[in-house]
Coordinates of C-alpha atoms in Angstrom, one line a residue:
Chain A
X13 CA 11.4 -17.2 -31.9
X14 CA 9.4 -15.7 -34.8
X15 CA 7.9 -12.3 -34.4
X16 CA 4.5 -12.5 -34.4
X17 CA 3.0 -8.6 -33.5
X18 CA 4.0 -5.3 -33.2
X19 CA 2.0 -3.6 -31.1
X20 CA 1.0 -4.9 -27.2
X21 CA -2.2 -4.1 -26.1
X22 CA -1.8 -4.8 -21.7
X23 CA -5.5 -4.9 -20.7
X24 CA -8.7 -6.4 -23.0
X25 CA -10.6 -3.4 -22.7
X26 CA -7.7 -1.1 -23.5
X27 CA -8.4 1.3 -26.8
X28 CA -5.0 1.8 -27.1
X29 CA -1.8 -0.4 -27.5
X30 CA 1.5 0.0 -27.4
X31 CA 4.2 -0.2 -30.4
X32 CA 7.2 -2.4 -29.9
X33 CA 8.9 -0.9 -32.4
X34 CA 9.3 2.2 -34.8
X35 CA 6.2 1.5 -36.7
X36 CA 5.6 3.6 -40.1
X37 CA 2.6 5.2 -42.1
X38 CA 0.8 2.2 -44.0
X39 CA 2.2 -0.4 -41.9
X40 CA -0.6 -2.7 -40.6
X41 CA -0.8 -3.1 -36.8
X42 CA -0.8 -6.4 -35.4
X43 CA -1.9 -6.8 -32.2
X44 CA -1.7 -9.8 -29.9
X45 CA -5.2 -11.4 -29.4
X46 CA -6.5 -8.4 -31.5
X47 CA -8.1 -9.5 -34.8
X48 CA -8.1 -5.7 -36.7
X49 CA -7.3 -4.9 -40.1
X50 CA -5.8 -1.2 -38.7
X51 CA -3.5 0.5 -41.2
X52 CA -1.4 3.1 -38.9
X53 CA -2.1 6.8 -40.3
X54 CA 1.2 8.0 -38.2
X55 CA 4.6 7.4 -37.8
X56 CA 4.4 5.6 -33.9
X57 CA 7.8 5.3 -32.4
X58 CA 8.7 2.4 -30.0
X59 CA 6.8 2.2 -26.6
X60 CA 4.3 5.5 -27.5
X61 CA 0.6 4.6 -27.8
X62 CA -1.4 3.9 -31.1
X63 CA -5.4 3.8 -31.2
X64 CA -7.4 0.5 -31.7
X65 CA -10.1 1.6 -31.7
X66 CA -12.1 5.5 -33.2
X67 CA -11.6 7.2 -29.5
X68 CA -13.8 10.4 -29.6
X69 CA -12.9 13.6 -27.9
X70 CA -14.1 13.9 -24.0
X71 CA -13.7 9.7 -24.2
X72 CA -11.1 7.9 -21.7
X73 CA -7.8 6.3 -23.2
X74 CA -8.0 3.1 -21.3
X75 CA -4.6 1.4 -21.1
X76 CA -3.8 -1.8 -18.3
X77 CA -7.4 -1.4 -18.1
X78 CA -7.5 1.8 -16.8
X79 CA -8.4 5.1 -16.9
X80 CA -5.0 7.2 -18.0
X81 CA -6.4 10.2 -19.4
X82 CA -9.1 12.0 -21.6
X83 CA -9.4 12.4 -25.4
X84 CA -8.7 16.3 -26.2
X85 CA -10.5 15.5 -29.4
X86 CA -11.2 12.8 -32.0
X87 CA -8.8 10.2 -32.5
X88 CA -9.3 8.1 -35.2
X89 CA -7.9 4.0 -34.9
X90 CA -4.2 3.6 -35.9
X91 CA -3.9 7.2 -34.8
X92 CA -0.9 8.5 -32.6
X93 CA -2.6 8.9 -28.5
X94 CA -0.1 11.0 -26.8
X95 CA 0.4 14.8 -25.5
X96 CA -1.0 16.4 -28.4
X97 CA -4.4 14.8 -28.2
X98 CA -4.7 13.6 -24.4
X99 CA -5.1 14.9 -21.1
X100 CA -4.4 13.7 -17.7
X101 CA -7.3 13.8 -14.8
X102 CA -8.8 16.7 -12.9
X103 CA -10.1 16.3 -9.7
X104 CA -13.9 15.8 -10.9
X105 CA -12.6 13.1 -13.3
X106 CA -11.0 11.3 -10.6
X107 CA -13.9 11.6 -8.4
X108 CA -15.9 10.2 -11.0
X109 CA -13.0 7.4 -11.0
X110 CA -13.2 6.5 -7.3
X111 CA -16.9 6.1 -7.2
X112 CA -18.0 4.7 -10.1
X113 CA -15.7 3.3 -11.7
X114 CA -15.0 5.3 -14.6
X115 CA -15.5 8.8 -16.3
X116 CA -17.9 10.1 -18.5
X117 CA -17.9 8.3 -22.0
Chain B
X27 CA -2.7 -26.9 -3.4
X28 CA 1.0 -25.5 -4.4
X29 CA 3.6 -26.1 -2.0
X30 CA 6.9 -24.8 -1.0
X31 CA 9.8 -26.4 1.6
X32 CA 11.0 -24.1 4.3
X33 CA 11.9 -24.0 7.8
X34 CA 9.2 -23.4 10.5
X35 CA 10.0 -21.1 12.7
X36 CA 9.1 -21.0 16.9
X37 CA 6.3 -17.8 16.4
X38 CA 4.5 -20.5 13.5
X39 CA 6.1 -18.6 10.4
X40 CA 8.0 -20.0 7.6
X41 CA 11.1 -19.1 6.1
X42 CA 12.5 -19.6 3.0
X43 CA 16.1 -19.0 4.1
X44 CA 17.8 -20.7 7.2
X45 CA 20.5 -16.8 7.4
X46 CA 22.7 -16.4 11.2
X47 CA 22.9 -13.2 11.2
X48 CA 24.7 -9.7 13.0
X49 CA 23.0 -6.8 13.1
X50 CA 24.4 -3.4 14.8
X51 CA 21.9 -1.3 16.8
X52 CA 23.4 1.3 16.3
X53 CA 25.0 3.5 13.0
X54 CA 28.4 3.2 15.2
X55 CA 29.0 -0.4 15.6
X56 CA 28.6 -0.7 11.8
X57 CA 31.7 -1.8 11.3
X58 CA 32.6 -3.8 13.8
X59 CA 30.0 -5.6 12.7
X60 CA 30.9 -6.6 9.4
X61 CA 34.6 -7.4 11.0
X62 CA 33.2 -10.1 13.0
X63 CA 30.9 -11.5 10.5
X64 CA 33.9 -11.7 8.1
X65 CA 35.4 -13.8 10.8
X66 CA 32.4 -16.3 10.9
X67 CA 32.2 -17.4 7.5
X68 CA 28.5 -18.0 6.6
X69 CA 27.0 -15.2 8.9
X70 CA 25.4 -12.1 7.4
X71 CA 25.7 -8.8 8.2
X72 CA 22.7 -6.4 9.0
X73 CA 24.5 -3.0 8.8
X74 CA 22.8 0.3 8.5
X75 CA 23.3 4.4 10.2
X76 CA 20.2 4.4 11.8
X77 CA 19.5 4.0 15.8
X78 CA 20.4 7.9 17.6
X79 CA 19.9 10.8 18.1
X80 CA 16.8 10.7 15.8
X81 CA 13.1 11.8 16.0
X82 CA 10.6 10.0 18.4
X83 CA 8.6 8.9 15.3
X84 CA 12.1 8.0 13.8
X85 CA 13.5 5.7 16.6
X86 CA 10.4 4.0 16.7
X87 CA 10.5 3.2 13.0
X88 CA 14.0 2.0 13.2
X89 CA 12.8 -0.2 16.4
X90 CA 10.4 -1.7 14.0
X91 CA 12.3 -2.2 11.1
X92 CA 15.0 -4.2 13.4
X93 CA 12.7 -6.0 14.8
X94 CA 10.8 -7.3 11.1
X95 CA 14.4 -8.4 10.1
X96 CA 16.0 -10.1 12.7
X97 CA 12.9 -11.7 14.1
X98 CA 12.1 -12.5 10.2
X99 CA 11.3 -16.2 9.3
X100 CA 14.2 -16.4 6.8
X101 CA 16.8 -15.6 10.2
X102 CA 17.6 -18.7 12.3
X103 CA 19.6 -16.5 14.9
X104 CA 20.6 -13.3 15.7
X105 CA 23.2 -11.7 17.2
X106 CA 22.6 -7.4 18.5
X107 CA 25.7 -5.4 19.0
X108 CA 24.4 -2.8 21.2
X109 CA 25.9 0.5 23.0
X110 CA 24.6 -0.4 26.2
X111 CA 21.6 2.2 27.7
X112 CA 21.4 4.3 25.3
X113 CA 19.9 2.5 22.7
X114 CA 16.9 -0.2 22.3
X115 CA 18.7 -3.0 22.3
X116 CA 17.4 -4.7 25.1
X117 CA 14.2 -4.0 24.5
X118 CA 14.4 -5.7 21.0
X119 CA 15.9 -8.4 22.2
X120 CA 12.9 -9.0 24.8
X121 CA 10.6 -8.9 22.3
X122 CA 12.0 -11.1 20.2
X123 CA 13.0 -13.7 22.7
X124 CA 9.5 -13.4 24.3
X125 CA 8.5 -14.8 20.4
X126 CA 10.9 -17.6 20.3
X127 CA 13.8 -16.6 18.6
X128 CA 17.0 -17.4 18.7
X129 CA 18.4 -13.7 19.5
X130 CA 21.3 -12.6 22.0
X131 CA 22.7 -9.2 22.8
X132 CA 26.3 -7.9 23.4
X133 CA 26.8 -4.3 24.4
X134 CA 29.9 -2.4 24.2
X135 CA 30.1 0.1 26.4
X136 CA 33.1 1.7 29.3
X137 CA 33.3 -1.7 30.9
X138 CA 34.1 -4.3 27.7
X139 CA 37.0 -4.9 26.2
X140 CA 37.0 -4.7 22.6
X141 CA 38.9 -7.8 22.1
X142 CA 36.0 -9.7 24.4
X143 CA 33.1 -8.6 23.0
X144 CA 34.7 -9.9 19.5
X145 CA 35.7 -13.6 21.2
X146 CA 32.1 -13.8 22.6
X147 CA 30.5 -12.5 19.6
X148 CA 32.7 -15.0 17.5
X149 CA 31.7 -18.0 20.3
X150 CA 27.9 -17.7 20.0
X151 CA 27.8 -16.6 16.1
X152 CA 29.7 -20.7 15.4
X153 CA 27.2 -22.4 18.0
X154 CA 24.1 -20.4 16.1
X155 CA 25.7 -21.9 12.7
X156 CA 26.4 -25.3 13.9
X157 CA 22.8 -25.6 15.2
X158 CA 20.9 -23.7 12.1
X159 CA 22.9 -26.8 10.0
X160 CA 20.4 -29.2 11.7
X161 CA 17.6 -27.9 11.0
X162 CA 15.3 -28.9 8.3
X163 CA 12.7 -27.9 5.4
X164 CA 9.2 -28.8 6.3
X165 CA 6.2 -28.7 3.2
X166 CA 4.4 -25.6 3.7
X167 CA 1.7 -24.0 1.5
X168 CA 2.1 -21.2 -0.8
X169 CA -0.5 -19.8 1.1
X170 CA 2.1 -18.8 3.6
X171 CA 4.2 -16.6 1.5
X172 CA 4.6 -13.1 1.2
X173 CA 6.1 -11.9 -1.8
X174 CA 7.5 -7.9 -1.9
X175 CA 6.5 -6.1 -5.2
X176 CA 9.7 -3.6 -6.0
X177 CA 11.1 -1.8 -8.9
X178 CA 14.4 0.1 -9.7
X179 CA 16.2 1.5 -12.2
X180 CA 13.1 2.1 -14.6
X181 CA 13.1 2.0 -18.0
X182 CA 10.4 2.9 -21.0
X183 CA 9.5 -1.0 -20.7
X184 CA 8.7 -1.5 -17.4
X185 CA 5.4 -0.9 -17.4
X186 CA 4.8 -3.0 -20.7
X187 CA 6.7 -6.1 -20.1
X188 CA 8.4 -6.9 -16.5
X189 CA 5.1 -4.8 -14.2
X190 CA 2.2 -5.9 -16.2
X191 CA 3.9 -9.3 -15.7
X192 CA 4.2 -9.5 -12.2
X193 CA 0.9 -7.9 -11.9
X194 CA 0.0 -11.2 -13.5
X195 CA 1.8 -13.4 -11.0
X196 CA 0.5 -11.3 -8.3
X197 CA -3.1 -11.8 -9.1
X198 CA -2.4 -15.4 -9.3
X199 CA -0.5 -15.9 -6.1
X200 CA -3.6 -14.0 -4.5
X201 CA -6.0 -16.4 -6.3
X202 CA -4.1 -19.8 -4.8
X203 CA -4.6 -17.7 -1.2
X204 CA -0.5 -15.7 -0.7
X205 CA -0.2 -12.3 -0.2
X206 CA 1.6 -9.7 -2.0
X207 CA 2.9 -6.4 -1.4
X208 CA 3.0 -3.7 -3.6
X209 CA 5.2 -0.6 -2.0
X210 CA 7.1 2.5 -3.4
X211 CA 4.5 5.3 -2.5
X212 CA 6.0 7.8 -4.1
X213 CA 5.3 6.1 -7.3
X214 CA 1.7 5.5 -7.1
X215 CA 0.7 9.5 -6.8
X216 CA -1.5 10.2 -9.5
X217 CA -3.1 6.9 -9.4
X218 CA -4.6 6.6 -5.7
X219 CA -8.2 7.2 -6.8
X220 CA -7.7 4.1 -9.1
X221 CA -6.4 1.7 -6.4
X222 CA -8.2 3.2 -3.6
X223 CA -11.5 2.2 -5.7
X224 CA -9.8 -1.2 -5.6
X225 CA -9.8 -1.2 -1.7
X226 CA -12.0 -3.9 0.3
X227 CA -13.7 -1.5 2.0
X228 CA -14.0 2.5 2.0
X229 CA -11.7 2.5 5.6
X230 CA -8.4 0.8 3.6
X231 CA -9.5 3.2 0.2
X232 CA -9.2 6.4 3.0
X233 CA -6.2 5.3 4.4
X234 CA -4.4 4.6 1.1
X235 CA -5.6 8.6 0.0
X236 CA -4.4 9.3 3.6
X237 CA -0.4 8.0 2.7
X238 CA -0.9 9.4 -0.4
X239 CA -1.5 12.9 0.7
X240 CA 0.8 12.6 3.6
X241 CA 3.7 11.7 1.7
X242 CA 3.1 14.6 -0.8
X243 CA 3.1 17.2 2.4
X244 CA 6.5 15.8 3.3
X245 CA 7.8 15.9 -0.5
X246 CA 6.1 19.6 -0.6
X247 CA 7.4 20.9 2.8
X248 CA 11.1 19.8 1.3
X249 CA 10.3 21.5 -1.7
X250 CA 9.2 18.8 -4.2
X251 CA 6.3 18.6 -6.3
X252 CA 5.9 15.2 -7.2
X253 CA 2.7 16.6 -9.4
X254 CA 4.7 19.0 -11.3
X255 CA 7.7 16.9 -12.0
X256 CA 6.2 13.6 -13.3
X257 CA 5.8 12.7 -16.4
X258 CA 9.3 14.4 -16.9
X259 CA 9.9 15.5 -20.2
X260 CA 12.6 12.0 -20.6
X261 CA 9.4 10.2 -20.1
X262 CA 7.3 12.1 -22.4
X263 CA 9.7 11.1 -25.4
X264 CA 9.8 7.6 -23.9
X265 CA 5.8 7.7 -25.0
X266 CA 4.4 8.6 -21.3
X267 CA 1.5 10.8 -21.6
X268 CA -0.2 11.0 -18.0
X269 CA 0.9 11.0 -14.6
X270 CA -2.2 8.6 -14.1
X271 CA -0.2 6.6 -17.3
X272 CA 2.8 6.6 -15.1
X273 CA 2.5 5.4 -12.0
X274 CA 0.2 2.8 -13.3
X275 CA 3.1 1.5 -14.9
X276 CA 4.2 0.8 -11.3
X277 CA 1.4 -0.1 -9.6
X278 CA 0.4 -2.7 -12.3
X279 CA 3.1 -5.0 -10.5
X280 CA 0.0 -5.0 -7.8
X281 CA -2.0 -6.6 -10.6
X282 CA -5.7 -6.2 -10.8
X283 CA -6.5 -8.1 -7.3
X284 CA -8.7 -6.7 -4.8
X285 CA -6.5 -4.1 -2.0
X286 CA -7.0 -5.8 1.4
X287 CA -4.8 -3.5 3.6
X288 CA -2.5 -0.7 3.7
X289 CA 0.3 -1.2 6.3
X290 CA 2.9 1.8 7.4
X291 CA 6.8 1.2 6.5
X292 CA 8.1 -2.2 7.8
X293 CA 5.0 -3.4 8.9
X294 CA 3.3 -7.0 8.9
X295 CA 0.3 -6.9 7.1
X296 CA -2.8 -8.9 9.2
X297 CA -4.7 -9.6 6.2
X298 CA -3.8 -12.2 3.2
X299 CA -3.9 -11.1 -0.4
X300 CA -3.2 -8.1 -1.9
X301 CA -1.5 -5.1 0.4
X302 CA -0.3 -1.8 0.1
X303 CA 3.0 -0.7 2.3
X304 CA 4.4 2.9 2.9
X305 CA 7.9 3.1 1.5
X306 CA 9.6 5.6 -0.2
X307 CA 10.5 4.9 -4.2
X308 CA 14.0 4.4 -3.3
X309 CA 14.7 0.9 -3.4
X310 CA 17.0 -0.3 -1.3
X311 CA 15.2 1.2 1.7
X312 CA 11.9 0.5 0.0
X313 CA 13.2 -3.5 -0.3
X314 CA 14.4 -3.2 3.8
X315 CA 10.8 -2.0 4.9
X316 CA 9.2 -4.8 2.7
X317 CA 11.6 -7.3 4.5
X318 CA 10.9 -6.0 7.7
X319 CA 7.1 -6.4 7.3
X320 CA 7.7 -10.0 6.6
X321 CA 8.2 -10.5 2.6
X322 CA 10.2 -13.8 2.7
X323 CA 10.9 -13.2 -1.5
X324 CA 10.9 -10.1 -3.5
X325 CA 10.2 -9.3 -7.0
X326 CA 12.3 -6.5 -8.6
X327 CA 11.7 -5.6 -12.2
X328 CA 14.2 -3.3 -13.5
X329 CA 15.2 -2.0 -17.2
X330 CA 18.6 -1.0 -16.1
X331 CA 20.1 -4.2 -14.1
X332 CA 20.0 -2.6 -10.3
X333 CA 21.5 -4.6 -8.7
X334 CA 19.8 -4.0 -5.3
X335 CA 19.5 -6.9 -3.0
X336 CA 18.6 -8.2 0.5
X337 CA 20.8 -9.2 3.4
X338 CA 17.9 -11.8 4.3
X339 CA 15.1 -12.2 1.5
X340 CA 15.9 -13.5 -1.8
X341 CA 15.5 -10.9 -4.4
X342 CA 14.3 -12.1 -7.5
X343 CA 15.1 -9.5 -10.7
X344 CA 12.2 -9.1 -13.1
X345 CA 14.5 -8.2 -16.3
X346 CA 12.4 -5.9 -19.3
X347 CA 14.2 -6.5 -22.3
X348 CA 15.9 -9.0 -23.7
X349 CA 19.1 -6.7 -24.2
X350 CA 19.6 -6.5 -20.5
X351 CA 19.0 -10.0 -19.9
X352 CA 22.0 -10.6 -22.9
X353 CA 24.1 -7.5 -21.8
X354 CA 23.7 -8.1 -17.9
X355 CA 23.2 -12.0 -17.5
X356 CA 24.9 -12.3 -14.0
X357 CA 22.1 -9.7 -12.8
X358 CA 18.6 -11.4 -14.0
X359 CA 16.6 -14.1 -13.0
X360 CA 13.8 -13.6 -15.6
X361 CA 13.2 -12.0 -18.5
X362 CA 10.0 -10.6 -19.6
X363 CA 11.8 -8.9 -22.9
X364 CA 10.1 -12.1 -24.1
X365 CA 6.7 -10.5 -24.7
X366 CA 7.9 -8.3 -27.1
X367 CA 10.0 -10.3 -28.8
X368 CA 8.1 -13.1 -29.6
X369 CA 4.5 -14.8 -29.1
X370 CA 4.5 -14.6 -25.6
X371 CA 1.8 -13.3 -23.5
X372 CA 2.1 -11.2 -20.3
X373 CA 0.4 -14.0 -18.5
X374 CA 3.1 -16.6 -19.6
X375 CA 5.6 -14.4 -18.1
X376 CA 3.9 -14.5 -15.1
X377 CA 3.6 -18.0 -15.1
X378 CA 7.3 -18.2 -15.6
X379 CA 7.4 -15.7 -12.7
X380 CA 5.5 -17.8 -10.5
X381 CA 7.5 -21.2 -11.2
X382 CA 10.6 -19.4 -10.2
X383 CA 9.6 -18.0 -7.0
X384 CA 8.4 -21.4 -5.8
X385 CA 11.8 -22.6 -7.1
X386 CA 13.5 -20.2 -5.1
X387 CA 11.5 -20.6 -1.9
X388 CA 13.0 -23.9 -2.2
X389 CA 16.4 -23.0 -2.1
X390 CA 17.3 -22.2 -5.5
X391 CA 20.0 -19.0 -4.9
X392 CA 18.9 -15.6 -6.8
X393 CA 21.3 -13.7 -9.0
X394 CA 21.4 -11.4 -6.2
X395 CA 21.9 -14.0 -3.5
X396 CA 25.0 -15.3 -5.6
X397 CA 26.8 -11.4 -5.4
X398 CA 25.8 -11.2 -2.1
X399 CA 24.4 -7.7 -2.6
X400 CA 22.9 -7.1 0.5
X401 CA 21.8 -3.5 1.0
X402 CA 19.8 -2.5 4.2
X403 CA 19.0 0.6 5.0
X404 CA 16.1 2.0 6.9
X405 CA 13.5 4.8 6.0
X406 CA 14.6 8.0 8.1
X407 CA 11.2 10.7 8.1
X408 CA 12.8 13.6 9.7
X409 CA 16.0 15.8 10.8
X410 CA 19.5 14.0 12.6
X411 CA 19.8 15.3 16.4

């Protein structure tokens, strides 16, 4: 069957998605059910995370539709989202997680 | 309304599976049991280590978990080997009699001859097969199954392709009014805020921070830190970031359906729709408990071909890449590799999912069911007397 993306984005409100292949600087990310015009500013190797979406520092990565961690700083679409730049939850985040839903941003 | 064809049992449950079965009380008669089911072709063998010189909370867990599977709607009969007082034999057997199955005890102990206990075993073992080939499959609604939610032998895909998509199925199988149960506690730490605020009330959120918590304890008080080791540094170069980005990889299988109830380790859940059980992360004792609890199918995505299946319940693998389904064909039943290599959604593969598990709840064997791999073994909590 023809290829048709190269990126899989798991939940609608995710702001990240995830590369099914080694994708390279320049390369433009196609995303199922996403209609973008991202050009990837990073090397993203197969299964690590790429932004959809300008996350900014202290904002949740969202990924099956949940909260998986917090922006260490800004993270600009087509960007890398990984160790470098995320964090996972401390206890007040979770909290926040439990009853409401969410975390700050 | 969706439909399925299995056999109704005495109690009022349905099975999908019409298994005779022997199972050994205790780790002793292990096997002798397999001896004599070799010499009834078309029996099954229950074998496991468990029964003395455990734990109180132990034995009772054991009881349970012997109970769930040979009083399980997929078992016509059952046969107990038994060593006489010293183990709960009888008492199973009481129970389950007292609920309509088709059960019967022999106990070797000081007064039986080897050679007897065999003839007798070998006498009742051909009537139970005789009389399990009469019986028939009756419609039943898919509202009466309850499917197991398992994964082994992980790989970086999991979480994208085979988890997400049985997640997918899940959610679907709750919508049409089944249950499903998502186990494997071990692998949910990190996310229990996230599916406890997915609980139906704030009593089954509690509990499930309760197992949570307790299991850690254990892990801690045997010197694990399941915080400290996970993501492991393999999983970090695999593009895991999180813990939370981890275990939600494995409790996606659960979908994004409300959590009715959280059940302890071979269990039956009283509520329909989406449950949480107990069990450890290792699968074959995870799949047993699931079993126990009353799973008549089970889903088991893997990335590495386990092949890890159930004396009684059909176990259905969930492949994640197409390369295992080509390198490891006699070991799949579906691949959800499809999503990333072509225009396929996660919600087709669960669609595909879904087909196949009515399919098999109709008869059609499992990759696992062909190999007969039919691992049992039952949770143990503490020390060996």
């Amino acid at each position: 069957m023809e290829k048709k993306y190269n990126a899989l984005r798991l939940h609608e409100t995710d702001n990240v998605a995830v590369a099914l292949e080694n994708l390279k600087t320049g390369e433009k990310l196609v995303v199922q059910g996403l209609d973008t015009e991202i050009i990837l500013q990073i090397n993203i190797p197969y299964g690590h995370k790429v932004a959809v979406s300008t996350i900014l520092q202290d904002q949740k990565i969202l990924k099956y539709g949940e909260c998986m961690g917090i922006a260490t700083e800004d993270i600009p679409a087509g960007n890398h989202v990984h160790v470098s730049n995320v964090r996972g939850l401390n206890e007040e985040d979770k909290t926040a997680v439990f009853l409401k839903g969410g975390v700050v941003g | 309304m969706k439909t399925f064809k299995g056999y109704r049992r005495a109690d009022g449950s349905i099975g999908v599976r019409n298994h005779v079965i022997i199972i050994n009380a205790a780790g002793e008669l292990a096997s002798l049991t397999k001896k004599i089911a070799q010499m009834v072709p078309g029996v099954i063998p229950v074998v496991h280590q468990a029964g003395q010189s455990h734990s109180q909370e132990d034995v009772e867990q054991t009881k349970k978990a012997i109970i769930g599977t040979a009083g399980h709607a997929n078992v016509s009969a059952a046969l107990f080997l038994g060593m006489g007082l010293d183990d709960s034999t009888n008492e199973i057997v009481e129970v389950l009699k007292m609920r309509g199955h088709s059960v019967h005890c022999i106990h070797l102990n000081k007064s039986t001859l080897i050679s007897e206990a065999i003839k007798e075993s070998k006498l009742w073992l051909e009537q139970a097969l005789e009389k399990s080939k009469k019986e028939q499959r009756v419609t039943a609604d898919i509202k009466e199954l309850i499917i197991g939610l398992e994964c082994g032998g992980s790989d970086a895909w999991s979480g994208i392709t085979a988890n997400p998509a049985i997640g997918s199925f899940s959610d679907a199988i709750v919508k049409d009014g089944g249950t499903s149960i998502l186990a494997e506690t071990t692998e949910a730490v990190g996310t229990e805020h996230i599916l406890a605020r997915r609980a139906i009330n704030e009593t089954v959120g509690q509990r499930f921070l309760d197992i949570v918590k307790r299991y850690e304890e254990r892990a801690r008080a045997a010197g694990e830190d399941i915080r400290v080791a996970n993501p492991s540094p393999g999983n970090k170069t695999g593009g895991i970031t999180t813990l939370e980005e981890k275990s939600l990889g494995c409790i996606k299988k659960g979908g994004n359906s409300t959590l009715m109830e959280v059940i302890d380790y071979a269990h039956r859940p009283k509520e329909k729709g989406f449950i949480f059980m107990d069990t450890p992360g290792y699968d074959v004792e995870s799949v047993s408990g699931l079993v126990a609890g009353g799973a008549q199918i089970v889903l088991f995505s893997t990335g590495k071909g386990s092949p890890t299946g159930s004396p009684i319940a059909p176990v259905i693998k969930i492949g994640t890449n197409t390369n295992l389904f080509k390198n490891m064909p006699e070991h799949i039943d579906v691949n959800t590799g499809k999503i990333m290599d072509s225009n396929y959604s996660i919600e087709d593969s669960g669609e595909e999912i879904y087909r196949k598990v009515i399919d098999v709840a109709n008869g059609e064997v499992t990759a696992s069911e062909k190999h007969k791999n039919q691992e049992f073994s039952i949770w143990r909590l503490a020390e060996t007397m």
